[in-house]
């Protein structure tokens, strides 16, 4: 997300504390927030997909595969 968009989100937040936003400003704020969250989710997913778990024996596995394997194990509780 561009710095200008983040600056505009912050500007709209400051304006909202001082007065009610106009319908156009509300729509703009929602659009900018949605774009910000979409970008955040994409970056977070990329980080998770590129994270590797390194085990004491030196083997490596992607975090996603490690979680799938861990969740597939039978538990001792049942």
mmCIF file of C-alpha atoms in Angstrom:
data_model
loop_
_atom_site.group_PDB
_atom_site.id
_atom_site.type_symbol
_atom_site.label_atom_id
_atom_site.label_comp_id
_atom_site.label_asym_id
_atom_site.label_seq_id
_atom_site.Cartn_x
_atom_site.Cartn_y
_atom_site.Cartn_z
ATOM 1 C CA UNK A 1 0.000 0.000 0.000
ATOM 2 C CA UNK A 2 1.315 3.398 -0.885
ATOM 3 C CA UNK A 3 2.323 5.837 1.818
ATOM 4 C CA UNK A 4 -0.166 8.363 0.412
ATOM 5 C CA UNK A 5 -3.029 5.944 1.082
ATOM 6 C CA UNK A 6 -1.932 5.355 4.661
ATOM 7 C CA UNK A 7 -1.536 9.088 5.171
ATOM 8 C CA UNK A 8 -5.060 9.633 3.832
ATOM 9 C CA UNK A 9 -6.471 6.957 6.169
ATOM 10 C CA UNK A 10 -4.812 8.748 9.089
ATOM 11 C CA UNK A 11 -6.060 12.112 7.881
ATOM 12 C CA UNK A 12 -9.632 10.816 7.691
ATOM 13 C CA UNK A 13 -9.263 9.398 11.208
ATOM 14 C CA UNK A 14 -8.172 12.826 12.492
ATOM 15 C CA UNK A 15 -11.079 14.493 10.700
ATOM 16 C CA UNK A 16 -13.523 11.950 12.142
ATOM 17 C CA UNK A 17 -12.389 12.868 15.671
ATOM 18 C CA UNK A 18 -13.109 16.532 14.972
ATOM 19 C CA UNK A 19 -16.383 16.249 13.065
ATOM 20 C CA UNK A 20 -18.662 13.791 11.337
ATOM 21 C CA UNK A 21 -17.361 12.577 7.986
ATOM 22 C CA UNK A 22 -19.316 13.327 4.841
ATOM 23 C CA UNK A 23 -20.815 10.394 2.916
ATOM 24 C CA UNK A 24 -18.022 10.719 0.338
ATOM 25 C CA UNK A 25 -15.367 10.695 3.050
ATOM 26 C CA UNK A 26 -16.982 7.651 4.686
ATOM 27 C CA UNK A 27 -16.980 5.797 1.379
ATOM 28 C CA UNK A 28 -13.362 6.766 0.723
ATOM 29 C CA UNK A 29 -12.347 5.647 4.210
ATOM 30 C CA UNK A 30 -14.039 2.268 3.768
ATOM 31 C CA UNK A 31 -12.398 1.782 0.371
ATOM 32 C CA UNK A 32 -8.951 2.668 1.731
ATOM 33 C CA UNK A 33 -9.411 0.443 4.784
ATOM 34 C CA UNK A 34 -10.503 -2.484 2.623
ATOM 35 C CA UNK A 35 -7.448 -2.048 0.386
ATOM 36 C CA UNK A 36 -5.186 -1.787 3.455
ATOM 37 C CA UNK A 37 -6.602 -4.990 4.971
ATOM 38 C CA UNK A 38 -6.361 -6.833 1.661
ATOM 39 C CA UNK A 39 -2.711 -5.831 1.362
ATOM 40 C CA UNK A 40 -2.040 -6.807 4.993
ATOM 41 C CA UNK A 41 -3.603 -10.240 4.485
ATOM 42 C CA UNK A 42 -1.583 -10.869 1.317
ATOM 43 C CA UNK A 43 1.666 -9.910 3.042
ATOM 44 C CA UNK A 44 0.846 -11.995 6.102
ATOM 45 C CA UNK A 45 -0.026 -15.036 3.985
ATOM 46 C CA UNK A 46 3.233 -14.628 2.062
ATOM 47 C CA UNK A 47 5.173 -14.501 5.325
ATOM 48 C CA UNK A 48 3.476 -17.649 6.623
ATOM 49 C CA UNK A 49 3.976 -19.496 3.335
ATOM 50 C CA UNK A 50 7.691 -18.669 3.350
ATOM 51 C CA UNK A 51 8.327 -19.550 7.005
ATOM 52 C CA UNK A 52 10.294 -22.738 7.620
ATOM 53 C CA UNK A 53 10.432 -24.835 10.786
ATOM 54 C CA UNK A 54 13.873 -26.240 11.554
ATOM 55 C CA UNK A 55 13.901 -29.297 13.795
ATOM 56 C CA UNK A 56 16.735 -30.306 16.173
ATOM 57 C CA UNK A 57 17.782 -33.086 13.779
ATOM 58 C CA UNK A 58 18.448 -30.444 11.112
ATOM 59 C CA UNK A 59 15.454 -31.262 8.940
ATOM 60 C CA UNK A 60 13.337 -28.411 7.643
ATOM 61 C CA UNK A 61 9.661 -28.208 6.806
ATOM 62 C CA UNK A 62 7.381 -25.405 5.735
ATOM 63 C CA UNK A 63 5.248 -24.018 8.544
ATOM 64 C CA UNK A 64 2.061 -24.932 6.682
ATOM 65 C CA UNK A 65 3.168 -28.559 6.240
ATOM 66 C CA UNK A 66 4.272 -28.743 9.883
ATOM 67 C CA UNK A 67 0.864 -27.503 11.053
ATOM 68 C CA UNK A 68 -0.953 -29.950 8.789
ATOM 69 C CA UNK A 69 1.176 -32.817 10.065
ATOM 70 C CA UNK A 70 0.699 -31.793 13.695
ATOM 71 C CA UNK A 71 -3.075 -31.512 13.297
ATOM 72 C CA UNK A 72 -3.266 -34.892 11.545
ATOM 73 C CA UNK A 73 -1.716 -36.749 14.493
ATOM 74 C CA UNK A 74 -4.057 -38.733 16.724
ATOM 75 C CA UNK A 75 -4.304 -37.326 20.221
ATOM 76 C CA UNK A 76 -3.750 -39.218 23.458
ATOM 77 C CA UNK A 77 -7.018 -37.850 24.841
ATOM 78 C CA UNK A 78 -9.439 -39.856 22.766
#
